[in-house]
PDB file of C-alpha atoms and ligand atoms in Angstrom:
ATOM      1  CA  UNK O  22       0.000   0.000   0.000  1.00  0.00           C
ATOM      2  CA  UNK O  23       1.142   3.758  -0.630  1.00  0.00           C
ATOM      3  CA  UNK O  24       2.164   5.582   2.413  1.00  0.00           C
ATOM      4  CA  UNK O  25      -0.830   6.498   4.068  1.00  0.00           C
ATOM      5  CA  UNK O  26      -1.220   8.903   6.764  1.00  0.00           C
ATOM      6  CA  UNK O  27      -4.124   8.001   8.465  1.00  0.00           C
ATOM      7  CA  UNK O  28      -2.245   4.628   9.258  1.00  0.00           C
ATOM      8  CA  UNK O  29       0.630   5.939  10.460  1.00  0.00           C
ATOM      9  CA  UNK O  30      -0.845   8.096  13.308  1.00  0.00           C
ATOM     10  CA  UNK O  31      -2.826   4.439  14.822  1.00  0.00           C
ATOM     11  CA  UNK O  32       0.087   4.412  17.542  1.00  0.00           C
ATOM     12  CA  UNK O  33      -0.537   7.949  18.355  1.00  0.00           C
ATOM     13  CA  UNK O  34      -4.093   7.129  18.450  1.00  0.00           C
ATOM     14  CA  UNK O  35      -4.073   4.020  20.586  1.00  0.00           C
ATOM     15  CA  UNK O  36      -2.052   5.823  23.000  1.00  0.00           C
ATOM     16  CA  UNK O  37      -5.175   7.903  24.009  1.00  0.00           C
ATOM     17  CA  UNK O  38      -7.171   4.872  24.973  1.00  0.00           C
ATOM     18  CA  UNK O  39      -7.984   5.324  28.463  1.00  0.00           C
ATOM     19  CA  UNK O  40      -7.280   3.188  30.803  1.00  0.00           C
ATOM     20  CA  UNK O  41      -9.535  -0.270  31.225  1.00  0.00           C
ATOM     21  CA  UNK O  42     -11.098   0.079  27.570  1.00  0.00           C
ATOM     22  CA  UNK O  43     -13.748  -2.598  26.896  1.00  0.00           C
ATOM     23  CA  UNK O  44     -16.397  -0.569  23.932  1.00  0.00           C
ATOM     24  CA  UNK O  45     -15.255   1.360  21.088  1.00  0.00           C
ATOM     25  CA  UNK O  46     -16.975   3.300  17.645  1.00  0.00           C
ATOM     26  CA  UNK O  47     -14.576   4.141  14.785  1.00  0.00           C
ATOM     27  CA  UNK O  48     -17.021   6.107  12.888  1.00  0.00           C
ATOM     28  CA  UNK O  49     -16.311   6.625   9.251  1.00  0.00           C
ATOM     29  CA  UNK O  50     -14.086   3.115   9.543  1.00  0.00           C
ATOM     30  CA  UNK O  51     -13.736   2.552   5.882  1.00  0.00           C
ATOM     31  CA  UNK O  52     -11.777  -0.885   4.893  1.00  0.00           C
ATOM     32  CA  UNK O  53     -11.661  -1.526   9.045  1.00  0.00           C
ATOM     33  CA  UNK O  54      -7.591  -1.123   9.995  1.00  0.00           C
ATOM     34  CA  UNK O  55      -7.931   0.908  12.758  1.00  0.00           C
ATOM     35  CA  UNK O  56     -11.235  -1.278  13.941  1.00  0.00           C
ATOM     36  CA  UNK O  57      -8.963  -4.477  14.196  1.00  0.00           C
ATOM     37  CA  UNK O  58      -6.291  -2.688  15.500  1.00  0.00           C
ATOM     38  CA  UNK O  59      -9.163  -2.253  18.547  1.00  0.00           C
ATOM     39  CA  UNK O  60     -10.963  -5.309  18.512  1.00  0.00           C
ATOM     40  CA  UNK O  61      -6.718  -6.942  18.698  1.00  0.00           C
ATOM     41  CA  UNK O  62      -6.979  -5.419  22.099  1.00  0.00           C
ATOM     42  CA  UNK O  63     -10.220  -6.979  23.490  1.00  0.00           C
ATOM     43  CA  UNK O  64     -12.172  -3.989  22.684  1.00  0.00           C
ATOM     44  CA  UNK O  65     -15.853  -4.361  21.875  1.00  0.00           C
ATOM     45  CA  UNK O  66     -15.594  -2.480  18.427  1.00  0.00           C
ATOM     46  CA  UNK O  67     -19.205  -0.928  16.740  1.00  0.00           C
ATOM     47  CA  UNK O  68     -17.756   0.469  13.280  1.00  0.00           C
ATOM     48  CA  UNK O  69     -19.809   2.307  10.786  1.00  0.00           C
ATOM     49  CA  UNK O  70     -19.448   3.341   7.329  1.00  0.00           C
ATOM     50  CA  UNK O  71     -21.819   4.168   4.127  1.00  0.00           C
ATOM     51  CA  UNK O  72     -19.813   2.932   1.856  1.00  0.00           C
ATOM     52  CA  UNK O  73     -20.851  -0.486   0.460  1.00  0.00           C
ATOM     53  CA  UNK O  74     -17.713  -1.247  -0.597  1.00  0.00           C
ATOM     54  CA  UNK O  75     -15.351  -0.544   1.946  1.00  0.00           C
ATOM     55  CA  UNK O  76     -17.915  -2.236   4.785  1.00  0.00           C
ATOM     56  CA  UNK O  77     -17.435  -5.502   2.450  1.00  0.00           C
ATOM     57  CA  UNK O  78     -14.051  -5.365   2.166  1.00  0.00           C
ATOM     58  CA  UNK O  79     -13.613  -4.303   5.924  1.00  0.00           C
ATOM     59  CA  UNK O  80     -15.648  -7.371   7.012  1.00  0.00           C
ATOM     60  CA  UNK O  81     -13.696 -10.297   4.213  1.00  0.00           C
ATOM     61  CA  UNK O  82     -10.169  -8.161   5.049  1.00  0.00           C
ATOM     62  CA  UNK O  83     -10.815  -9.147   9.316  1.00  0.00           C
ATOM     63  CA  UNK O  84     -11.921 -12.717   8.362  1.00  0.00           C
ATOM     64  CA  UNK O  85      -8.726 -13.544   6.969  1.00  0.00           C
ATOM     65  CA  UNK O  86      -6.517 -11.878   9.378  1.00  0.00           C
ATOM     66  CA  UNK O  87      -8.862 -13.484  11.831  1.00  0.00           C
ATOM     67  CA  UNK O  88      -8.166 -17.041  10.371  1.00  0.00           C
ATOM     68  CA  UNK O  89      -4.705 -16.482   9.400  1.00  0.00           C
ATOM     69  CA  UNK O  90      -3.928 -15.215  13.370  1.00  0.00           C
ATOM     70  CA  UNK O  91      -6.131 -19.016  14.199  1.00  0.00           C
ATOM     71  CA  UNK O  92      -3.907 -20.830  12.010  1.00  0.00           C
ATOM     72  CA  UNK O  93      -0.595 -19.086  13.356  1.00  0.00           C
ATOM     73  CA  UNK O  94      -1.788 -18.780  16.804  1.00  0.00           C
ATOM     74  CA  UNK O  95      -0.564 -15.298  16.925  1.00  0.00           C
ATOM     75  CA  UNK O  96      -1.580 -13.590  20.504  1.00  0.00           C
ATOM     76  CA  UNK O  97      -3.568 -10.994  20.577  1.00  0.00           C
ATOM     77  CA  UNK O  98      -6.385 -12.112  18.245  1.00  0.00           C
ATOM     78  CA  UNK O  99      -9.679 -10.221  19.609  1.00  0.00           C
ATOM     79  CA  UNK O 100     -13.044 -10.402  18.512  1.00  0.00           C
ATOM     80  CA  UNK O 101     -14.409  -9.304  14.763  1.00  0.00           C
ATOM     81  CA  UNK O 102     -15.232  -5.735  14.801  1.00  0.00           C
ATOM     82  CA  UNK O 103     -19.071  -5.224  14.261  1.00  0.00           C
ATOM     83  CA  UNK O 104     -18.867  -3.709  10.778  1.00  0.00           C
ATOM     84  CA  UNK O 105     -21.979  -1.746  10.046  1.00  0.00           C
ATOM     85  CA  UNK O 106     -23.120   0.140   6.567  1.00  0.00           C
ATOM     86  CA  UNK O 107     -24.490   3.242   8.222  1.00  0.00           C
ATOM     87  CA  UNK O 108     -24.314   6.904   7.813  1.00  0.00           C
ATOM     88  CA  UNK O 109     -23.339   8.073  11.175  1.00  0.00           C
ATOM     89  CA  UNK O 110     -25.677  11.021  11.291  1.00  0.00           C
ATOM     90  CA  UNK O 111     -28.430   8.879  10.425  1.00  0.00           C
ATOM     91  CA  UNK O 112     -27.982   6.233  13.299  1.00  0.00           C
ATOM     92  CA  UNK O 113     -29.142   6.750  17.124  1.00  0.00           C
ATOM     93  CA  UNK O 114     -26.347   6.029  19.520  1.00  0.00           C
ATOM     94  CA  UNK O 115     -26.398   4.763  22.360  1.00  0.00           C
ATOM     95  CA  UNK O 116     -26.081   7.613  25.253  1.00  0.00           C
ATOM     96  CA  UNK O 117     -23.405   7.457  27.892  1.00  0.00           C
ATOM     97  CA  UNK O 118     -22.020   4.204  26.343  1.00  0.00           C
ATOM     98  CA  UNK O 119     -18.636   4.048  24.252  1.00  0.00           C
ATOM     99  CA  UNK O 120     -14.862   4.130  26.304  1.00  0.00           C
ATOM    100  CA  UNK O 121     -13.647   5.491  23.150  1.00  0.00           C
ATOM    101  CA  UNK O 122     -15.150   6.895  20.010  1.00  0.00           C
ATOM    102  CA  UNK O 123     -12.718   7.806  17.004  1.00  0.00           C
ATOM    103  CA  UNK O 124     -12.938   9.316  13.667  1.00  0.00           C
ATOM    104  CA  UNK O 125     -10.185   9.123  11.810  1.00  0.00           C
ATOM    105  CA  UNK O 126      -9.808  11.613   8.289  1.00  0.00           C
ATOM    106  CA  UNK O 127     -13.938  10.913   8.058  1.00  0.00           C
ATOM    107  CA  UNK O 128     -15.251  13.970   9.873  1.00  0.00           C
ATOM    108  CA  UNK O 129     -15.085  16.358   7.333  1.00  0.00           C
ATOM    109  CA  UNK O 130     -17.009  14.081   5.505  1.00  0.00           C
ATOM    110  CA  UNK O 131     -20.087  14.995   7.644  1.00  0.00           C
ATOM    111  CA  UNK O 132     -20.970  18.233   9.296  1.00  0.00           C
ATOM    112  CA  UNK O 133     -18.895  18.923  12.396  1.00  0.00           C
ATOM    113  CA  UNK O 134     -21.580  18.923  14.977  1.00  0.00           C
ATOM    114  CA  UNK O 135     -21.631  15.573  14.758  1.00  0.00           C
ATOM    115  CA  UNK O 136     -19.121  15.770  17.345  1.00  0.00           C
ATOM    116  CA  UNK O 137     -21.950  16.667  19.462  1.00  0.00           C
ATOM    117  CA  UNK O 138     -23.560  12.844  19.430  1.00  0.00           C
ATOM    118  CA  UNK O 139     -20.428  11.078  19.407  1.00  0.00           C
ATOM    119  CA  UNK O 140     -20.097  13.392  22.671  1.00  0.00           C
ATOM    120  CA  UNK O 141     -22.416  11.923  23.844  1.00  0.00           C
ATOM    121  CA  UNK O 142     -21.966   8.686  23.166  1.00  0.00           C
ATOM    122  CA  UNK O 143     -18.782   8.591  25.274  1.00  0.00           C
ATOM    123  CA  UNK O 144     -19.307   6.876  28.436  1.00  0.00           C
ATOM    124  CA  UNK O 145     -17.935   8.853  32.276  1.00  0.00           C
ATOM    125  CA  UNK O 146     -14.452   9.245  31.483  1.00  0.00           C
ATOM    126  CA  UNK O 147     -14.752   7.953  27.657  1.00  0.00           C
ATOM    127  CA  UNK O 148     -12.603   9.390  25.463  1.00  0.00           C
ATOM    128  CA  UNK O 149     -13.135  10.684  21.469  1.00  0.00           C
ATOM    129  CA  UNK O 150     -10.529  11.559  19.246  1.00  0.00           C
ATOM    130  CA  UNK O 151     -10.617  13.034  16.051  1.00  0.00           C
ATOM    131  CA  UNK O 152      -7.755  12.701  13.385  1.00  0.00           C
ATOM    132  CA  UNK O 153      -8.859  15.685  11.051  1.00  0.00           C
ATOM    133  CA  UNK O 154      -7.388  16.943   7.638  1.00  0.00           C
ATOM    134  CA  UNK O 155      -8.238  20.743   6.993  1.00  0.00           C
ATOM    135  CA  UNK O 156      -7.267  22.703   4.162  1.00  0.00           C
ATOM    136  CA  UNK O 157      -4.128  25.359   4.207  1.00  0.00           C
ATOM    137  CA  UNK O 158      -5.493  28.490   4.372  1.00  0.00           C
ATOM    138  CA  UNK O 159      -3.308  30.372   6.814  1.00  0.00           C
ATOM    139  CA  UNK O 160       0.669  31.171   6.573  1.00  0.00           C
ATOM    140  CA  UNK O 161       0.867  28.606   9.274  1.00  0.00           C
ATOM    141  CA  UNK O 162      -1.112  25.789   7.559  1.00  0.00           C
ATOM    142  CA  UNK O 163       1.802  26.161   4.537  1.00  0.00           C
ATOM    143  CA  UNK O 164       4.409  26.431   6.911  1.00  0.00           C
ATOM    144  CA  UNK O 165       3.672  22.863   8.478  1.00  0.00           C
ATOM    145  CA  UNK O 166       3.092  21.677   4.729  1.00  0.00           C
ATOM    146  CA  UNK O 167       5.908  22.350   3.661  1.00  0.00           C
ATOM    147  CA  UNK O 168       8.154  21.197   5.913  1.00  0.00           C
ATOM    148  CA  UNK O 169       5.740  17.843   5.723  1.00  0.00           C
ATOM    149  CA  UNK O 170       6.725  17.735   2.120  1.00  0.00           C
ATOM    150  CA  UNK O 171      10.812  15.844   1.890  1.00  0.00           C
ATOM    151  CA  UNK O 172       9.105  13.757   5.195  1.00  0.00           C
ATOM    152  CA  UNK O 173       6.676  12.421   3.053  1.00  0.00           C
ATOM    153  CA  UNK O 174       8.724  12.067  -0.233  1.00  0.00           C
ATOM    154  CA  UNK O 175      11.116  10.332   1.982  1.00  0.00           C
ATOM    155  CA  UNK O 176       8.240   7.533   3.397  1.00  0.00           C
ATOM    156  CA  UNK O 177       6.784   6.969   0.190  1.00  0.00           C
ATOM    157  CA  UNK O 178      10.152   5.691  -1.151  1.00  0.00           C
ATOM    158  CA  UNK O 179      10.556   3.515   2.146  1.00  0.00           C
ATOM    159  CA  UNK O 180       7.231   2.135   1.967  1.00  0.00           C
ATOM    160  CA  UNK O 181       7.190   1.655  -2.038  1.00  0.00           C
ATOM    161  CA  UNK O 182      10.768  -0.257  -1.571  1.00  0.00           C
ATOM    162  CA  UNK O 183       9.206  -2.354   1.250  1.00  0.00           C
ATOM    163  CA  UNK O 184       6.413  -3.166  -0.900  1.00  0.00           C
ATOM    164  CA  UNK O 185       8.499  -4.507  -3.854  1.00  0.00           C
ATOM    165  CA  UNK O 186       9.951  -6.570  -1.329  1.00  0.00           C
ATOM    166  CA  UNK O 187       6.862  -8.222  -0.029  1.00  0.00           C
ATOM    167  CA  UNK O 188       6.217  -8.803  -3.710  1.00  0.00           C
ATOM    168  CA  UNK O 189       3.991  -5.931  -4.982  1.00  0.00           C
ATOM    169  CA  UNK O 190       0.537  -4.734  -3.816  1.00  0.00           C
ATOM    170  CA  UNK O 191      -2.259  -6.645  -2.596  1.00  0.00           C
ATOM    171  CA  UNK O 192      -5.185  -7.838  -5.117  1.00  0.00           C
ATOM    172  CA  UNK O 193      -8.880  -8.250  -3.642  1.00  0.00           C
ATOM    173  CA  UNK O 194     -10.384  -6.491  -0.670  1.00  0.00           C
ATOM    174  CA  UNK O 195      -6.676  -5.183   0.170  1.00  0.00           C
ATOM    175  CA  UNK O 196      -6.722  -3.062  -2.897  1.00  0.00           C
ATOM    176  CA  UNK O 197     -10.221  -1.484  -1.918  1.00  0.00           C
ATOM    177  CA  UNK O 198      -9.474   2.387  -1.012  1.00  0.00           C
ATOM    178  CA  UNK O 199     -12.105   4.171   1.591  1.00  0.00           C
ATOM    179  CA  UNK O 200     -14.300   7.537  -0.277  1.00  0.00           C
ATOM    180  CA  UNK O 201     -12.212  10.394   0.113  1.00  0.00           C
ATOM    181  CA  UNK O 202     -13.185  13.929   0.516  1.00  0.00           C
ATOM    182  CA  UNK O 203     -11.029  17.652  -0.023  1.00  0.00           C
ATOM    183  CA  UNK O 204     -12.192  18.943   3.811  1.00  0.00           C
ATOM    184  CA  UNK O 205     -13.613  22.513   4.018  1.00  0.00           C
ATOM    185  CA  UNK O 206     -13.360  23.674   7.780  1.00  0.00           C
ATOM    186  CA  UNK O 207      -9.915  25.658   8.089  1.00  0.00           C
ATOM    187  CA  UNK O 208      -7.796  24.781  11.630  1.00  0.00           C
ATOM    188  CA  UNK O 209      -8.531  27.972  12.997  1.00  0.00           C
ATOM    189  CA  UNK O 210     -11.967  27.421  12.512  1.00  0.00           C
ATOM    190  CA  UNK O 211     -11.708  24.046  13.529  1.00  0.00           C
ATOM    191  CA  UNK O 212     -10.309  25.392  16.701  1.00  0.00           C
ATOM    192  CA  UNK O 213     -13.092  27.476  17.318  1.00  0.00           C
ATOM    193  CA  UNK O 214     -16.141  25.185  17.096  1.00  0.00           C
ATOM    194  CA  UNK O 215     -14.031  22.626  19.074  1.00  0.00           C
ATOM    195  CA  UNK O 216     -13.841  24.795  21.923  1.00  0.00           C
ATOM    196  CA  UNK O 217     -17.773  25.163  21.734  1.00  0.00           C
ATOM    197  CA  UNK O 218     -18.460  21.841  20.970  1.00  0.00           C
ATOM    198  CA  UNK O 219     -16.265  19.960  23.175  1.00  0.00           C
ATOM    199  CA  UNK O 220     -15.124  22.195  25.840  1.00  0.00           C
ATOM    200  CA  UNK O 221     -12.123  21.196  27.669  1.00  0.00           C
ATOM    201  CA  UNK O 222     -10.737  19.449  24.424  1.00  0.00           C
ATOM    202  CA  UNK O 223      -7.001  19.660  23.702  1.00  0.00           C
ATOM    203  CA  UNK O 224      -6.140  20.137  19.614  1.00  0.00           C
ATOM    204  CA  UNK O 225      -2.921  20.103  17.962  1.00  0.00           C
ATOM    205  CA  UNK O 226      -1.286  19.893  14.590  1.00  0.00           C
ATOM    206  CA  UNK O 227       0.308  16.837  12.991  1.00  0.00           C
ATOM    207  CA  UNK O 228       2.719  16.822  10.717  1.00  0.00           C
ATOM    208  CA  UNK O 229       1.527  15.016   7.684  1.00  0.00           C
ATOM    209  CA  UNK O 230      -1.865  17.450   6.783  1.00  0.00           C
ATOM    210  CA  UNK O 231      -3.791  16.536   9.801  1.00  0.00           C
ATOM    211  CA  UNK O 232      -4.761  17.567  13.640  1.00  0.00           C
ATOM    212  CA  UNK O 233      -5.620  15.546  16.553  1.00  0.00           C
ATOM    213  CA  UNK O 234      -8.003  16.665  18.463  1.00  0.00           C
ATOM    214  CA  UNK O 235      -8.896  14.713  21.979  1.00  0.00           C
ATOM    215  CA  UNK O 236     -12.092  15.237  24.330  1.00  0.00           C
ATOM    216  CA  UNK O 237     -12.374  13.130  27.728  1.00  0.00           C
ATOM    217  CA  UNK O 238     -15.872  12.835  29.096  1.00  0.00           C
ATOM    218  CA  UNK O 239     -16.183  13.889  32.841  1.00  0.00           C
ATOM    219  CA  UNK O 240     -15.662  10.556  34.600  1.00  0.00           C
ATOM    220  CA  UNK O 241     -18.504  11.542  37.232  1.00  0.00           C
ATOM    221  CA  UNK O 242     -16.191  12.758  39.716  1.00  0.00           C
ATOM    222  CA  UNK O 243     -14.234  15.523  38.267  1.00  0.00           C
ATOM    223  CA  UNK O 244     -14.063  17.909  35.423  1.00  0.00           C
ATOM    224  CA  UNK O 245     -12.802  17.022  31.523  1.00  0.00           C
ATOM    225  CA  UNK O 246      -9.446  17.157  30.251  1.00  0.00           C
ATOM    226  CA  UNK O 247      -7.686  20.521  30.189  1.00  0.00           C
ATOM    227  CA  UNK O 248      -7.277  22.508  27.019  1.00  0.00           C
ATOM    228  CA  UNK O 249      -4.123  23.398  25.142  1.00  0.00           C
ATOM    229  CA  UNK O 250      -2.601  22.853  21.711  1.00  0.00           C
ATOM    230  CA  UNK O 251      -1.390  24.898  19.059  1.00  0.00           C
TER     231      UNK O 251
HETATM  232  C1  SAM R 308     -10.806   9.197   4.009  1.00  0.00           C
HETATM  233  S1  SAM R 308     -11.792   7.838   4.447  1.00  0.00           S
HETATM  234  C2  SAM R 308     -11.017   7.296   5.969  1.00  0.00           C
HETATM  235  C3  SAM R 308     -11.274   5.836   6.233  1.00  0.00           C
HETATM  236  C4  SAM R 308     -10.599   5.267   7.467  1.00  0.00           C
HETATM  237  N1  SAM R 308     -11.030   5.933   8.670  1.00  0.00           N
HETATM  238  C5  SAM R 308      -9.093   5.296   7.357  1.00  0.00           C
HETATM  239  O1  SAM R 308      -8.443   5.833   8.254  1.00  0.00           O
HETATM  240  O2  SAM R 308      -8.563   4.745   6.380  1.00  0.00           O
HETATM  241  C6  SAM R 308     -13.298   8.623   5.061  1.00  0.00           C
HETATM  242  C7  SAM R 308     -14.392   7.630   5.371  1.00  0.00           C
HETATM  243  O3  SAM R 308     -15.500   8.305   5.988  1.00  0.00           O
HETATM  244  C8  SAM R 308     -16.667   7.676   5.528  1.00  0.00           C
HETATM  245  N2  SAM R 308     -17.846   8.527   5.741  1.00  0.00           N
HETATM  246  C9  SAM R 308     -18.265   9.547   4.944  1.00  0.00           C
HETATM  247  N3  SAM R 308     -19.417  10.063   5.427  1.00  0.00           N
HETATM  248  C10 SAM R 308     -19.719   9.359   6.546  1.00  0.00           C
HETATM  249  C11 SAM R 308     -20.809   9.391   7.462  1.00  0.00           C
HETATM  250  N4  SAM R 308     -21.819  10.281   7.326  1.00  0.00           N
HETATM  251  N5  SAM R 308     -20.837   8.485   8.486  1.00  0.00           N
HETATM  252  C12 SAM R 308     -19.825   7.600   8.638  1.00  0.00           C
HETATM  253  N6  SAM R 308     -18.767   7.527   7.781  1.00  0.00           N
HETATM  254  C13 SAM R 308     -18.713   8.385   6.756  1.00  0.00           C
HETATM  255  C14 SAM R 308     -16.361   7.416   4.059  1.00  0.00           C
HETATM  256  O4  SAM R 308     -17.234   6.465   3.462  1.00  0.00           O
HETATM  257  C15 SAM R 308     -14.917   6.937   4.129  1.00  0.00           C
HETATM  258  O5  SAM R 308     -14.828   5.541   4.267  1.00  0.00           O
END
């Protein structure tokens, strides 16, 4: 596969997993990696996308790493995420209920207070975080694109050598790509409904044409995460 950005930022995603997770949404989860990466932990994983194609792919893609983990007895094998064609903003979700909810490069594919039902989706203490792509608009936004430029030339090069090693790309479901979608909502103005939205939430910029943002739910006994960012 090409270098792709939403992949590498899963580390920096699972980090923010709090503590004792056992239920997770990945909303907008296209062909499912992030979802397995999830359900690989134990996680109860609900994970929703419109898009006939990728759902199908997502669900025949986990069977066989599913079967090929059975056959090697790999550790770590979890349960099959619950793949489900669904428009997010379409669905009713269950109130006070998800550890986690994440959204990785899919919420600019909806209207941005959606954030306010995944919100509250999140069970006390649960935790959502958004990877989000936003166009350049300010001398800032080109700043961090550029320098993201020679990173990126450089990974693509790594990753297309690795693949010719591993003999070329995969065929099949592997080779099904989730809808993609130029986003609209700048970072300042990201910033801004954020901090209405999801008070308390901390957002930052990544290096490869995307932000993390991060909201913890109050856990019942004290208040939500603090702010920050840049
Ligand atoms: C750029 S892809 C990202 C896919 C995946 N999260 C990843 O990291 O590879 C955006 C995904 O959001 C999905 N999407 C678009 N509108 C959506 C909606 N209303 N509800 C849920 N998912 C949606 C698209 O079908 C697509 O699979």
């Amino acid at each position: 596969m090409p270098f792709d950005h939403n992949d590498h930022y899963h580390r920096l995603l699972l980090r923010q997993l709090p503590p004792g997770c056992r239920t997770a949404l990945d909303v907008g989860c296209g062909t499912g990696r992030f979802a397995r990466r999830l359900a690989a932990r134990g996680i109860v994983v609900d994970a929703v996308d419109p898009a006939a194609e990728a759902v199908a792919a997502a669900r025949e893609l986990t069977a066989r790493e599913l079967s090929t983990r059975e056959l090697t007895a790999a550790a770590g094998a979890g349960e099959r995420p619950r793949f489900r064609q669904a428009d997010v903003t379409q669905v009713e979700l269950p109130r006070g209920h998800y550890d986690f909810v994440s959204c990785l490069a899919s919420l600019h594919h909806m209207p941005f207070d959606t954030v306010r039902a995944l919100r509250e989706s999140l069970a006390p203490g649960g935790v959502l975080v958004v990877l989000g792509c936003y166009p350049e608009r300010s001398r800032t936004d080109w700043a961090w694109s550029l320098a993201a430029v020679p990173v990126n030339a450089a990974a693509r090069v790594a990753v297309a050598l690795a693949e010719r090693v591993r003999g070329g790309r995969p065929a099949g479901p592997g080779a099904v790509r989730a809808p993609v979608a130029p986003p609209r909502m700048s970072y300042a103005e990201t910033r801004r409904e954020a901090a209405v939205l999801l008070p308390g939430c901390r957002m930052r910029r990544l290096l490869f044409w995307r932000y993390l943002l991060v909201h913890r739910a109050p856990d019942g006994a004290g208040a939500p995460g603090g702010a920050g960012g840049n």
